């Protein structure tokens, strides 16, 4: 694995204007991403974790090109891609694919498996002949543990785990280098989740894939991630190697998330959720965004926003008191 990033964001910002109340002159804006810098290395599983509404899905969608940034830059293999139009971007789209959370919604219910898989080949790899495209579809079906007899069947004929295998096959069919996997196991039965995670790991080892793996579940990250970015209110709070983050979490938010991981013995499998609620992203608090929930906040935290900074253990944390 080299340290030269395959994907990089610099100062990435996404804001969504909200409808104005008819009695108000204010134009509310939701701050979905705030100055996010990531540099994803080839071959790694870069995990992004955080509660709902923290901006992790927006980050994945903006990198892949489904969302335009309000400010900042996105690079793929050193080339800036966020300013490209659809035609310029087309050759890169085969290299960057996405697996969505819900395999019940992400597959066209009227399209059989073969047509679902061959469509990206026809669109993004026009140099392939029809027989080469058919061979390609068969190859990815085999690689993802799908039976060749599935090709003429429709999505409703499959279980959730089988549909997610088909969705992974669709992402792989253009032979990408980078995949955004947005909560790829959270809609599946617990018994199936490990199978899909193992499949993603095996495919990464075989094909040298790089993942941006988005999840709310830190216990998944511990076994799957190379590095972890913990997000809160559109910002990265901590970025560390997985082993460092789990053995010595530096940010109070990470510490609370780790404490909230449910234990198998006698515990429930409800989503980890530290005490308190996310602040309103339309009116984020001044200073540290985590201050209203932080058990060790001091006066400085409520007025001065902490920047992400490097710590002695190699991690980066946005906290005045880390270390
Ligand atoms: Fe808590 Fe202050 Fe650190 Fe924010 S900067 S996480 S409020 S200690």
PDB file of C-alpha atoms and ligand atoms in Angstrom:
ATOM      1  CA  UNK A   1       0.000   0.000   0.000  1.00  0.00           C
ATOM      2  CA  UNK A   2       1.463   3.390  -0.952  1.00  0.00           C
ATOM      3  CA  UNK A   3       0.833   6.628   0.899  1.00  0.00           C
ATOM      4  CA  UNK A   4      -0.039   8.523  -2.303  1.00  0.00           C
ATOM      5  CA  UNK A   5      -3.809   8.996  -2.095  1.00  0.00           C
ATOM      6  CA  UNK A   6      -6.129   7.439  -4.653  1.00  0.00           C
ATOM      7  CA  UNK A   7      -8.895   9.798  -3.472  1.00  0.00           C
ATOM      8  CA  UNK A   8      -8.442  13.111  -1.746  1.00  0.00           C
ATOM      9  CA  UNK A   9     -10.740  15.902  -0.589  1.00  0.00           C
ATOM     10  CA  UNK A  10      -9.553  19.373   0.322  1.00  0.00           C
ATOM     11  CA  UNK A  11     -11.718  21.753   2.310  1.00  0.00           C
ATOM     12  CA  UNK A  12     -14.882  19.982   1.190  1.00  0.00           C
ATOM     13  CA  UNK A  13     -18.112  21.769   2.062  1.00  0.00           C
ATOM     14  CA  UNK A  14     -21.719  20.915   1.245  1.00  0.00           C
ATOM     15  CA  UNK A  15     -24.595  23.172   2.247  1.00  0.00           C
ATOM     16  CA  UNK A  16     -28.266  22.653   1.496  1.00  0.00           C
ATOM     17  CA  UNK A  17     -30.493  25.737   1.368  1.00  0.00           C
ATOM     18  CA  UNK A  18     -33.776  25.051   3.192  1.00  0.00           C
ATOM     19  CA  UNK A  19     -37.226  26.556   2.481  1.00  0.00           C
ATOM     20  CA  UNK A  20     -37.686  30.021   3.991  1.00  0.00           C
ATOM     21  CA  UNK A  21     -40.541  30.505   6.471  1.00  0.00           C
ATOM     22  CA  UNK A  22     -43.088  32.933   5.008  1.00  0.00           C
ATOM     23  CA  UNK A  23     -42.818  35.181   8.100  1.00  0.00           C
ATOM     24  CA  UNK A  24     -39.032  35.198   8.125  1.00  0.00           C
ATOM     25  CA  UNK A  25     -36.381  36.944   6.031  1.00  0.00           C
ATOM     26  CA  UNK A  26     -33.717  34.451   7.065  1.00  0.00           C
ATOM     27  CA  UNK A  27     -32.525  31.919   4.516  1.00  0.00           C
ATOM     28  CA  UNK A  28     -31.768  28.781   6.557  1.00  0.00           C
ATOM     29  CA  UNK A  29     -28.879  26.627   5.380  1.00  0.00           C
ATOM     30  CA  UNK A  30     -28.074  23.093   6.483  1.00  0.00           C
ATOM     31  CA  UNK A  31     -24.301  22.620   6.890  1.00  0.00           C
ATOM     32  CA  UNK A  32     -23.910  18.984   5.823  1.00  0.00           C
ATOM     33  CA  UNK A  33     -20.104  19.003   5.376  1.00  0.00           C
ATOM     34  CA  UNK A  34     -17.668  21.513   6.851  1.00  0.00           C
ATOM     35  CA  UNK A  35     -14.051  21.695   5.630  1.00  0.00           C
ATOM     36  CA  UNK A  36     -13.517  17.959   5.294  1.00  0.00           C
ATOM     37  CA  UNK A  37      -9.995  16.861   4.302  1.00  0.00           C
ATOM     38  CA  UNK A  38      -9.384  13.157   3.685  1.00  0.00           C
ATOM     39  CA  UNK A  39      -6.628  11.343   1.812  1.00  0.00           C
ATOM     40  CA  UNK A  40      -7.525   7.704   1.086  1.00  0.00           C
ATOM     41  CA  UNK A  41      -4.616   5.379   0.324  1.00  0.00           C
ATOM     42  CA  UNK A  42      -4.799   2.720  -2.389  1.00  0.00           C
ATOM     43  CA  UNK A  43      -5.857  -0.669  -1.040  1.00  0.00           C
ATOM     44  CA  UNK A  44      -7.173   0.510   2.311  1.00  0.00           C
ATOM     45  CA  UNK A  45     -10.614   0.330   3.892  1.00  0.00           C
ATOM     46  CA  UNK A  46     -11.155   3.901   4.974  1.00  0.00           C
ATOM     47  CA  UNK A  47     -14.123   3.811   7.334  1.00  0.00           C
ATOM     48  CA  UNK A  48     -16.331   6.779   8.150  1.00  0.00           C
ATOM     49  CA  UNK A  49     -18.465   6.458  11.273  1.00  0.00           C
ATOM     50  CA  UNK A  50     -20.903   8.635  13.149  1.00  0.00           C
ATOM     51  CA  UNK A  51     -24.533   9.023  14.074  1.00  0.00           C
ATOM     52  CA  UNK A  52     -27.290   9.710  11.526  1.00  0.00           C
ATOM     53  CA  UNK A  53     -27.006  13.220  10.169  1.00  0.00           C
ATOM     54  CA  UNK A  54     -23.237  13.512  10.779  1.00  0.00           C
ATOM     55  CA  UNK A  55     -22.525  13.931   7.046  1.00  0.00           C
ATOM     56  CA  UNK A  56     -20.949  10.550   6.307  1.00  0.00           C
ATOM     57  CA  UNK A  57     -23.296   9.657   3.434  1.00  0.00           C
ATOM     58  CA  UNK A  58     -22.983  13.172   1.990  1.00  0.00           C
ATOM     59  CA  UNK A  59     -19.195  12.736   2.010  1.00  0.00           C
ATOM     60  CA  UNK A  60     -19.465   9.471   0.037  1.00  0.00           C
ATOM     61  CA  UNK A  61     -21.978  10.913  -2.430  1.00  0.00           C
ATOM     62  CA  UNK A  62     -19.851  14.013  -2.997  1.00  0.00           C
ATOM     63  CA  UNK A  63     -16.691  12.011  -3.634  1.00  0.00           C
ATOM     64  CA  UNK A  64     -18.473   9.714  -6.103  1.00  0.00           C
ATOM     65  CA  UNK A  65     -20.070  12.681  -7.887  1.00  0.00           C
ATOM     66  CA  UNK A  66     -23.732  12.246  -6.900  1.00  0.00           C
ATOM     67  CA  UNK A  67     -23.584  15.523  -4.981  1.00  0.00           C
ATOM     68  CA  UNK A  68     -21.867  18.744  -6.045  1.00  0.00           C
ATOM     69  CA  UNK A  69     -19.754  20.362  -3.317  1.00  0.00           C
ATOM     70  CA  UNK A  70     -20.550  23.935  -2.296  1.00  0.00           C
ATOM     71  CA  UNK A  71     -16.821  24.548  -1.829  1.00  0.00           C
ATOM     72  CA  UNK A  72     -13.591  22.564  -1.760  1.00  0.00           C
ATOM     73  CA  UNK A  73     -12.032  20.044  -4.102  1.00  0.00           C
ATOM     74  CA  UNK A  74     -12.166  16.300  -4.863  1.00  0.00           C
ATOM     75  CA  UNK A  75      -9.244  14.477  -6.513  1.00  0.00           C
ATOM     76  CA  UNK A  76      -9.017  10.970  -7.990  1.00  0.00           C
ATOM     77  CA  UNK A  77      -5.470   9.741  -8.683  1.00  0.00           C
ATOM     78  CA  UNK A  78      -4.269  13.316  -8.484  1.00  0.00           C
ATOM     79  CA  UNK A  79      -6.806  14.683 -10.999  1.00  0.00           C
ATOM     80  CA  UNK A  80      -9.426  17.155  -9.860  1.00  0.00           C
ATOM     81  CA  UNK A  81     -12.871  15.666 -10.601  1.00  0.00           C
ATOM     82  CA  UNK A  82     -15.473  17.815  -8.808  1.00  0.00           C
ATOM     83  CA  UNK A  83     -15.412  20.443 -11.567  1.00  0.00           C
ATOM     84  CA  UNK A  84     -15.768  17.926 -14.427  1.00  0.00           C
ATOM     85  CA  UNK A  85     -18.978  17.746 -16.433  1.00  0.00           C
ATOM     86  CA  UNK A  86     -20.686  14.418 -17.183  1.00  0.00           C
ATOM     87  CA  UNK A  87     -18.688  13.816 -20.397  1.00  0.00           C
ATOM     88  CA  UNK A  88     -15.321  14.518 -18.767  1.00  0.00           C
ATOM     89  CA  UNK A  89     -16.229  12.330 -15.832  1.00  0.00           C
ATOM     90  CA  UNK A  90     -17.407   9.311 -17.830  1.00  0.00           C
ATOM     91  CA  UNK A  91     -13.974   7.588 -18.134  1.00  0.00           C
ATOM     92  CA  UNK A  92     -13.516   7.936 -14.362  1.00  0.00           C
ATOM     93  CA  UNK A  93     -16.943   6.572 -13.450  1.00  0.00           C
ATOM     94  CA  UNK A  94     -15.881   3.025 -14.317  1.00  0.00           C
ATOM     95  CA  UNK A  95     -13.090   3.348 -11.717  1.00  0.00           C
ATOM     96  CA  UNK A  96     -15.354   4.717  -8.949  1.00  0.00           C
ATOM     97  CA  UNK A  97     -18.476   2.778  -8.026  1.00  0.00           C
ATOM     98  CA  UNK A  98     -20.941   2.700  -5.144  1.00  0.00           C
ATOM     99  CA  UNK A  99     -22.808   0.044  -3.152  1.00  0.00           C
ATOM    100  CA  UNK A 100     -25.927   1.444  -1.500  1.00  0.00           C
ATOM    101  CA  UNK A 101     -27.453   0.671   1.854  1.00  0.00           C
ATOM    102  CA  UNK A 102     -30.730  -0.835   0.798  1.00  0.00           C
ATOM    103  CA  UNK A 103     -30.552  -3.705  -1.710  1.00  0.00           C
ATOM    104  CA  UNK A 104     -34.378  -3.664  -1.880  1.00  0.00           C
ATOM    105  CA  UNK A 105     -34.346  -0.119  -3.309  1.00  0.00           C
ATOM    106  CA  UNK A 106     -31.067   0.017  -5.221  1.00  0.00           C
ATOM    107  CA  UNK A 107     -31.988  -2.588  -7.873  1.00  0.00           C
ATOM    108  CA  UNK A 108     -34.528  -1.793 -10.597  1.00  0.00           C
ATOM    109  CA  UNK A 109     -37.461  -4.156  -9.839  1.00  0.00           C
ATOM    110  CA  UNK A 110     -38.306  -4.547 -13.554  1.00  0.00           C
ATOM    111  CA  UNK A 111     -34.783  -5.345 -14.728  1.00  0.00           C
ATOM    112  CA  UNK A 112     -33.386  -8.880 -14.524  1.00  0.00           C
ATOM    113  CA  UNK A 113     -29.928  -9.562 -13.100  1.00  0.00           C
ATOM    114  CA  UNK A 114     -28.194  -9.802 -16.481  1.00  0.00           C
ATOM    115  CA  UNK A 115     -29.629  -6.498 -17.709  1.00  0.00           C
ATOM    116  CA  UNK A 116     -28.761  -4.834 -14.363  1.00  0.00           C
ATOM    117  CA  UNK A 117     -25.153  -5.945 -14.654  1.00  0.00           C
ATOM    118  CA  UNK A 118     -24.592  -5.438 -18.357  1.00  0.00           C
ATOM    119  CA  UNK A 119     -25.962  -1.873 -18.399  1.00  0.00           C
ATOM    120  CA  UNK A 120     -22.874  -0.246 -16.764  1.00  0.00           C
ATOM    121  CA  UNK A 121     -20.599  -2.221 -19.121  1.00  0.00           C
ATOM    122  CA  UNK A 122     -22.476  -0.980 -22.190  1.00  0.00           C
ATOM    123  CA  UNK A 123     -22.532   2.586 -20.883  1.00  0.00           C
ATOM    124  CA  UNK A 124     -19.018   2.916 -19.442  1.00  0.00           C
ATOM    125  CA  UNK A 125     -17.044   0.336 -21.451  1.00  0.00           C
ATOM    126  CA  UNK A 126     -18.324   0.799 -25.039  1.00  0.00           C
ATOM    127  CA  UNK A 127     -15.162  -0.807 -26.404  1.00  0.00           C
ATOM    128  CA  UNK A 128     -16.376  -4.233 -25.170  1.00  0.00           C
ATOM    129  CA  UNK A 129     -18.194  -6.524 -27.599  1.00  0.00           C
ATOM    130  CA  UNK A 130     -21.493  -8.163 -26.608  1.00  0.00           C
ATOM    131  CA  UNK A 131     -19.816 -11.502 -25.940  1.00  0.00           C
ATOM    132  CA  UNK A 132     -17.042  -9.848 -23.876  1.00  0.00           C
ATOM    133  CA  UNK A 133     -19.725  -8.054 -21.853  1.00  0.00           C
ATOM    134  CA  UNK A 134     -21.551 -11.357 -21.255  1.00  0.00           C
ATOM    135  CA  UNK A 135     -18.309 -12.983 -20.114  1.00  0.00           C
ATOM    136  CA  UNK A 136     -17.652 -10.037 -17.811  1.00  0.00           C
ATOM    137  CA  UNK A 137     -21.107 -10.386 -16.206  1.00  0.00           C
ATOM    138  CA  UNK A 138     -20.567 -14.117 -15.662  1.00  0.00           C
ATOM    139  CA  UNK A 139     -17.144 -13.474 -14.141  1.00  0.00           C
ATOM    140  CA  UNK A 140     -18.442 -10.992 -11.530  1.00  0.00           C
ATOM    141  CA  UNK A 141     -21.433 -13.173 -10.692  1.00  0.00           C
ATOM    142  CA  UNK A 142     -19.020 -15.990  -9.949  1.00  0.00           C
ATOM    143  CA  UNK A 143     -16.674 -13.700  -7.956  1.00  0.00           C
ATOM    144  CA  UNK A 144     -19.537 -12.493  -5.749  1.00  0.00           C
ATOM    145  CA  UNK A 145     -20.988 -15.928  -5.022  1.00  0.00           C
ATOM    146  CA  UNK A 146     -24.055 -15.489  -7.277  1.00  0.00           C
ATOM    147  CA  UNK A 147     -25.380 -18.528  -9.130  1.00  0.00           C
ATOM    148  CA  UNK A 148     -25.178 -18.222 -12.951  1.00  0.00           C
ATOM    149  CA  UNK A 149     -28.865 -19.283 -13.131  1.00  0.00           C
ATOM    150  CA  UNK A 150     -29.849 -15.966 -11.463  1.00  0.00           C
ATOM    151  CA  UNK A 151     -29.244 -13.988 -14.658  1.00  0.00           C
ATOM    152  CA  UNK A 152     -32.822 -14.097 -16.000  1.00  0.00           C
ATOM    153  CA  UNK A 153     -34.504 -13.562 -12.625  1.00  0.00           C
ATOM    154  CA  UNK A 154     -35.923 -10.322 -11.164  1.00  0.00           C
ATOM    155  CA  UNK A 155     -34.841  -8.719  -7.853  1.00  0.00           C
ATOM    156  CA  UNK A 156     -38.045  -9.677  -5.974  1.00  0.00           C
ATOM    157  CA  UNK A 157     -37.076 -13.352  -6.349  1.00  0.00           C
ATOM    158  CA  UNK A 158     -34.043 -12.901  -4.081  1.00  0.00           C
ATOM    159  CA  UNK A 159     -33.365 -12.507  -0.360  1.00  0.00           C
ATOM    160  CA  UNK A 160     -31.733  -9.333   1.023  1.00  0.00           C
ATOM    161  CA  UNK A 161     -28.293 -10.973   1.191  1.00  0.00           C
ATOM    162  CA  UNK A 162     -28.582 -12.265  -2.381  1.00  0.00           C
ATOM    163  CA  UNK A 163     -29.675  -8.827  -3.609  1.00  0.00           C
ATOM    164  CA  UNK A 164     -26.690  -7.206  -1.919  1.00  0.00           C
ATOM    165  CA  UNK A 165     -24.389  -9.708  -3.654  1.00  0.00           C
ATOM    166  CA  UNK A 166     -25.984  -8.682  -6.971  1.00  0.00           C
ATOM    167  CA  UNK A 167     -25.513  -4.991  -6.066  1.00  0.00           C
ATOM    168  CA  UNK A 168     -21.834  -5.673  -5.277  1.00  0.00           C
ATOM    169  CA  UNK A 169     -21.499  -7.533  -8.599  1.00  0.00           C
ATOM    170  CA  UNK A 170     -22.974  -4.490 -10.376  1.00  0.00           C
ATOM    171  CA  UNK A 171     -20.416  -2.237  -8.671  1.00  0.00           C
ATOM    172  CA  UNK A 172     -17.594  -4.593  -9.683  1.00  0.00           C
ATOM    173  CA  UNK A 173     -18.582  -5.191 -13.274  1.00  0.00           C
ATOM    174  CA  UNK A 174     -16.644  -2.184 -14.628  1.00  0.00           C
ATOM    175  CA  UNK A 175     -13.528  -3.353 -12.731  1.00  0.00           C
ATOM    176  CA  UNK A 176     -13.299  -0.282 -10.461  1.00  0.00           C
ATOM    177  CA  UNK A 177     -10.365   0.631  -8.236  1.00  0.00           C
ATOM    178  CA  UNK A 178     -12.436   2.496  -5.638  1.00  0.00           C
ATOM    179  CA  UNK A 179     -15.824   1.671  -4.115  1.00  0.00           C
ATOM    180  CA  UNK A 180     -17.974   3.727  -1.765  1.00  0.00           C
ATOM    181  CA  UNK A 181     -19.909   1.237   0.367  1.00  0.00           C
ATOM    182  CA  UNK A 182     -22.659   3.156   2.154  1.00  0.00           C
ATOM    183  CA  UNK A 183     -23.921   1.086   5.107  1.00  0.00           C
ATOM    184  CA  UNK A 184     -23.819  -2.034   2.890  1.00  0.00           C
ATOM    185  CA  UNK A 185     -24.852  -4.441   5.653  1.00  0.00           C
ATOM    186  CA  UNK A 186     -27.165  -2.395   7.886  1.00  0.00           C
ATOM    187  CA  UNK A 187     -30.375  -3.429   6.058  1.00  0.00           C
ATOM    188  CA  UNK A 188     -29.470  -7.144   6.265  1.00  0.00           C
ATOM    189  CA  UNK A 189     -30.164  -9.828   8.871  1.00  0.00           C
ATOM    190  CA  UNK A 190     -27.373 -10.142  11.425  1.00  0.00           C
ATOM    191  CA  UNK A 191     -26.716 -13.710  10.209  1.00  0.00           C
ATOM    192  CA  UNK A 192     -26.038 -12.427   6.664  1.00  0.00           C
ATOM    193  CA  UNK A 193     -23.963  -9.370   7.607  1.00  0.00           C
ATOM    194  CA  UNK A 194     -20.761 -11.364   8.278  1.00  0.00           C
ATOM    195  CA  UNK A 195     -21.063 -13.124   4.890  1.00  0.00           C
ATOM    196  CA  UNK A 196     -21.251  -9.817   3.023  1.00  0.00           C
ATOM    197  CA  UNK A 197     -18.367  -8.331   5.029  1.00  0.00           C
ATOM    198  CA  UNK A 198     -16.247 -11.412   4.297  1.00  0.00           C
ATOM    199  CA  UNK A 199     -17.140 -11.115   0.605  1.00  0.00           C
ATOM    200  CA  UNK A 200     -16.039  -7.455   0.558  1.00  0.00           C
ATOM    201  CA  UNK A 201     -12.764  -8.398   2.313  1.00  0.00           C
ATOM    202  CA  UNK A 202     -12.062 -11.264  -0.095  1.00  0.00           C
ATOM    203  CA  UNK A 203     -12.760  -9.061  -3.133  1.00  0.00           C
ATOM    204  CA  UNK A 204     -10.435  -6.404  -1.756  1.00  0.00           C
ATOM    205  CA  UNK A 205      -7.623  -8.932  -1.297  1.00  0.00           C
ATOM    206  CA  UNK A 206      -8.151 -10.430  -4.776  1.00  0.00           C
ATOM    207  CA  UNK A 207      -8.570  -7.169  -6.707  1.00  0.00           C
ATOM    208  CA  UNK A 208      -6.658  -4.594  -4.656  1.00  0.00           C
ATOM    209  CA  UNK A 209      -9.827  -2.552  -4.145  1.00  0.00           C
ATOM    210  CA  UNK A 210      -9.941   0.600  -2.063  1.00  0.00           C
ATOM    211  CA  UNK A 211     -13.077   1.141   0.027  1.00  0.00           C
ATOM    212  CA  UNK A 212     -14.690   4.168   1.551  1.00  0.00           C
ATOM    213  CA  UNK A 213     -16.814   2.237   4.028  1.00  0.00           C
ATOM    214  CA  UNK A 214     -19.610   4.232   5.649  1.00  0.00           C
ATOM    215  CA  UNK A 215     -21.251   2.869   8.781  1.00  0.00           C
ATOM    216  CA  UNK A 216     -22.892   3.844  12.060  1.00  0.00           C
ATOM    217  CA  UNK A 217     -21.497   0.684  13.649  1.00  0.00           C
ATOM    218  CA  UNK A 218     -18.042   0.929  15.226  1.00  0.00           C
ATOM    219  CA  UNK A 219     -17.974  -2.789  16.049  1.00  0.00           C
ATOM    220  CA  UNK A 220     -17.937  -3.531  12.287  1.00  0.00           C
ATOM    221  CA  UNK A 221     -15.107  -1.059  11.740  1.00  0.00           C
ATOM    222  CA  UNK A 222     -12.851  -2.788  14.279  1.00  0.00           C
ATOM    223  CA  UNK A 223     -12.629  -5.872  12.074  1.00  0.00           C
ATOM    224  CA  UNK A 224     -12.874  -4.235   8.669  1.00  0.00           C
ATOM    225  CA  UNK A 225     -11.196  -0.833   8.726  1.00  0.00           C
ATOM    226  CA  UNK A 226      -7.612   0.170   7.998  1.00  0.00           C
ATOM    227  CA  UNK A 227      -8.260   3.718   9.222  1.00  0.00           C
ATOM    228  CA  UNK A 228     -11.294   5.371  10.731  1.00  0.00           C
ATOM    229  CA  UNK A 229     -12.665   8.900  10.480  1.00  0.00           C
ATOM    230  CA  UNK A 230     -15.210   9.764  13.174  1.00  0.00           C
ATOM    231  CA  UNK A 231     -17.635  12.437  11.964  1.00  0.00           C
ATOM    232  CA  UNK A 232     -19.892  14.760  13.920  1.00  0.00           C
ATOM    233  CA  UNK A 233     -22.079  17.538  12.554  1.00  0.00           C
ATOM    234  CA  UNK A 234     -20.336  17.520   9.187  1.00  0.00           C
ATOM    235  CA  UNK A 235     -16.798  17.596  10.586  1.00  0.00           C
ATOM    236  CA  UNK A 236     -14.091  15.006  11.231  1.00  0.00           C
ATOM    237  CA  UNK A 237     -13.581  14.751  14.987  1.00  0.00           C
ATOM    238  CA  UNK A 238     -10.903  12.056  14.946  1.00  0.00           C
ATOM    239  CA  UNK A 239      -8.915  10.267  12.260  1.00  0.00           C
ATOM    240  CA  UNK A 240      -6.722   7.331  13.229  1.00  0.00           C
ATOM    241  CA  UNK A 241      -5.449   3.878  12.365  1.00  0.00           C
ATOM    242  CA  UNK A 242      -8.124   1.395  13.474  1.00  0.00           C
ATOM    243  CA  UNK A 243      -5.983  -0.259  16.161  1.00  0.00           C
ATOM    244  CA  UNK A 244      -5.021   3.132  17.622  1.00  0.00           C
ATOM    245  CA  UNK A 245      -8.604   4.358  17.662  1.00  0.00           C
ATOM    246  CA  UNK A 246      -9.876   1.276  19.492  1.00  0.00           C
ATOM    247  CA  UNK A 247      -7.013   1.009  21.986  1.00  0.00           C
ATOM    248  CA  UNK A 248      -6.464   4.733  22.696  1.00  0.00           C
ATOM    249  CA  UNK A 249      -9.370   6.880  21.453  1.00  0.00           C
ATOM    250  CA  UNK A 250      -8.339  10.534  21.703  1.00  0.00           C
ATOM    251  CA  UNK A 251     -11.563  12.480  21.183  1.00  0.00           C
ATOM    252  CA  UNK A 252     -14.277  12.507  23.874  1.00  0.00           C
ATOM    253  CA  UNK A 253     -16.898  11.768  21.198  1.00  0.00           C
ATOM    254  CA  UNK A 254     -14.993   8.670  20.030  1.00  0.00           C
ATOM    255  CA  UNK A 255     -14.658   7.566  23.653  1.00  0.00           C
ATOM    256  CA  UNK A 256     -18.429   7.847  24.154  1.00  0.00           C
ATOM    257  CA  UNK A 257     -19.146   5.998  20.900  1.00  0.00           C
ATOM    258  CA  UNK A 258     -16.852   3.155  21.964  1.00  0.00           C
ATOM    259  CA  UNK A 259     -18.483   2.968  25.404  1.00  0.00           C
ATOM    260  CA  UNK A 260     -21.881   2.748  23.665  1.00  0.00           C
ATOM    261  CA  UNK A 261     -20.968  -0.335  21.579  1.00  0.00           C
ATOM    262  CA  UNK A 262     -23.457  -2.967  22.764  1.00  0.00           C
ATOM    263  CA  UNK A 263     -21.978  -6.012  24.425  1.00  0.00           C
ATOM    264  CA  UNK A 264     -23.206  -9.443  23.379  1.00  0.00           C
ATOM    265  CA  UNK A 265     -23.624 -10.721  26.939  1.00  0.00           C
ATOM    266  CA  UNK A 266     -26.926  -9.446  28.256  1.00  0.00           C
ATOM    267  CA  UNK A 267     -26.878  -6.344  26.043  1.00  0.00           C
ATOM    268  CA  UNK A 268     -29.050  -5.326  23.136  1.00  0.00           C
ATOM    269  CA  UNK A 269     -27.978  -4.789  19.545  1.00  0.00           C
ATOM    270  CA  UNK A 270     -29.594  -1.379  19.327  1.00  0.00           C
ATOM    271  CA  UNK A 271     -27.571   1.249  17.482  1.00  0.00           C
ATOM    272  CA  UNK A 272     -24.818   2.771  19.627  1.00  0.00           C
ATOM    273  CA  UNK A 273     -25.908   6.209  20.690  1.00  0.00           C
ATOM    274  CA  UNK A 274     -24.008   8.360  23.179  1.00  0.00           C
ATOM    275  CA  UNK A 275     -26.039  10.473  25.616  1.00  0.00           C
ATOM    276  CA  UNK A 276     -27.671  13.676  24.327  1.00  0.00           C
ATOM    277  CA  UNK A 277     -28.847  14.709  20.877  1.00  0.00           C
ATOM    278  CA  UNK A 278     -27.044  16.065  17.809  1.00  0.00           C
ATOM    279  CA  UNK A 279     -27.266  19.888  17.741  1.00  0.00           C
ATOM    280  CA  UNK A 280     -29.284  21.526  14.970  1.00  0.00           C
ATOM    281  CA  UNK A 281     -27.055  21.477  11.822  1.00  0.00           C
ATOM    282  CA  UNK A 282     -28.841  24.635  10.623  1.00  0.00           C
ATOM    283  CA  UNK A 283     -27.672  26.523  13.732  1.00  0.00           C
ATOM    284  CA  UNK A 284     -24.511  24.728  14.843  1.00  0.00           C
ATOM    285  CA  UNK A 285     -23.139  25.831  18.217  1.00  0.00           C
ATOM    286  CA  UNK A 286     -20.207  28.268  18.251  1.00  0.00           C
ATOM    287  CA  UNK A 287     -16.885  26.773  19.275  1.00  0.00           C
ATOM    288  CA  UNK A 288     -16.657  22.994  19.419  1.00  0.00           C
ATOM    289  CA  UNK A 289     -19.749  21.363  17.879  1.00  0.00           C
ATOM    290  CA  UNK A 290     -19.555  18.594  20.485  1.00  0.00           C
ATOM    291  CA  UNK A 291     -19.459  20.976  23.487  1.00  0.00           C
ATOM    292  CA  UNK A 292     -23.200  20.646  24.372  1.00  0.00           C
ATOM    293  CA  UNK A 293     -22.717  16.873  24.905  1.00  0.00           C
ATOM    294  CA  UNK A 294     -19.105  16.739  26.023  1.00  0.00           C
ATOM    295  CA  UNK A 295     -18.567  15.623  29.641  1.00  0.00           C
ATOM    296  CA  UNK A 296     -15.230  17.471  29.939  1.00  0.00           C
ATOM    297  CA  UNK A 297     -16.043  20.719  28.090  1.00  0.00           C
ATOM    298  CA  UNK A 298     -14.420  23.901  29.419  1.00  0.00           C
ATOM    299  CA  UNK A 299     -15.247  27.558  28.697  1.00  0.00           C
ATOM    300  CA  UNK A 300     -12.814  27.734  25.763  1.00  0.00           C
ATOM    301  CA  UNK A 301     -14.720  24.897  24.017  1.00  0.00           C
ATOM    302  CA  UNK A 302     -17.857  27.055  23.739  1.00  0.00           C
ATOM    303  CA  UNK A 303     -16.136  29.928  21.958  1.00  0.00           C
ATOM    304  CA  UNK A 304     -13.165  28.544  20.004  1.00  0.00           C
ATOM    305  CA  UNK A 305     -13.567  25.852  17.358  1.00  0.00           C
ATOM    306  CA  UNK A 306     -10.856  23.170  17.675  1.00  0.00           C
ATOM    307  CA  UNK A 307      -9.006  22.317  14.449  1.00  0.00           C
ATOM    308  CA  UNK A 308      -8.042  18.742  13.538  1.00  0.00           C
ATOM    309  CA  UNK A 309      -4.441  18.392  14.756  1.00  0.00           C
ATOM    310  CA  UNK A 310      -1.845  15.649  14.860  1.00  0.00           C
ATOM    311  CA  UNK A 311      -1.281  13.937  18.227  1.00  0.00           C
ATOM    312  CA  UNK A 312       1.727  12.017  19.557  1.00  0.00           C
ATOM    313  CA  UNK A 313       0.048   8.645  18.938  1.00  0.00           C
ATOM    314  CA  UNK A 314      -0.245   9.443  15.202  1.00  0.00           C
ATOM    315  CA  UNK A 315      -4.003  10.108  15.349  1.00  0.00           C
ATOM    316  CA  UNK A 316      -5.595  13.448  14.529  1.00  0.00           C
ATOM    317  CA  UNK A 317      -8.281  14.923  16.761  1.00  0.00           C
ATOM    318  CA  UNK A 318     -10.336  18.121  16.771  1.00  0.00           C
ATOM    319  CA  UNK A 319     -10.327  18.721  20.522  1.00  0.00           C
ATOM    320  CA  UNK A 320      -8.642  21.391  22.652  1.00  0.00           C
ATOM    321  CA  UNK A 321      -8.042  18.871  25.443  1.00  0.00           C
ATOM    322  CA  UNK A 322      -6.909  15.784  23.505  1.00  0.00           C
ATOM    323  CA  UNK A 323      -3.589  14.677  25.002  1.00  0.00           C
TER     324      UNK A 323
HETATM  325 FE1  LIG B   1     -15.055  18.388  24.515  1.00  0.00          FE
HETATM  326 FE2  LIG B   1     -13.876  20.752  24.388  1.00  0.00          FE
HETATM  327 FE3  LIG B   1     -12.740  18.689  23.248  1.00  0.00          FE
HETATM  328 FE4  LIG B   1     -14.929  19.742  22.216  1.00  0.00          FE
HETATM  329  S1  LIG B   1     -12.931  20.730  22.380  1.00  0.00           S
HETATM  330  S2  LIG B   1     -14.519  17.602  22.499  1.00  0.00           S
HETATM  331  S3  LIG B   1     -16.035  20.301  24.040  1.00  0.00           S
HETATM  332  S4  LIG B   1     -13.098  18.964  25.409  1.00  0.00           S
END
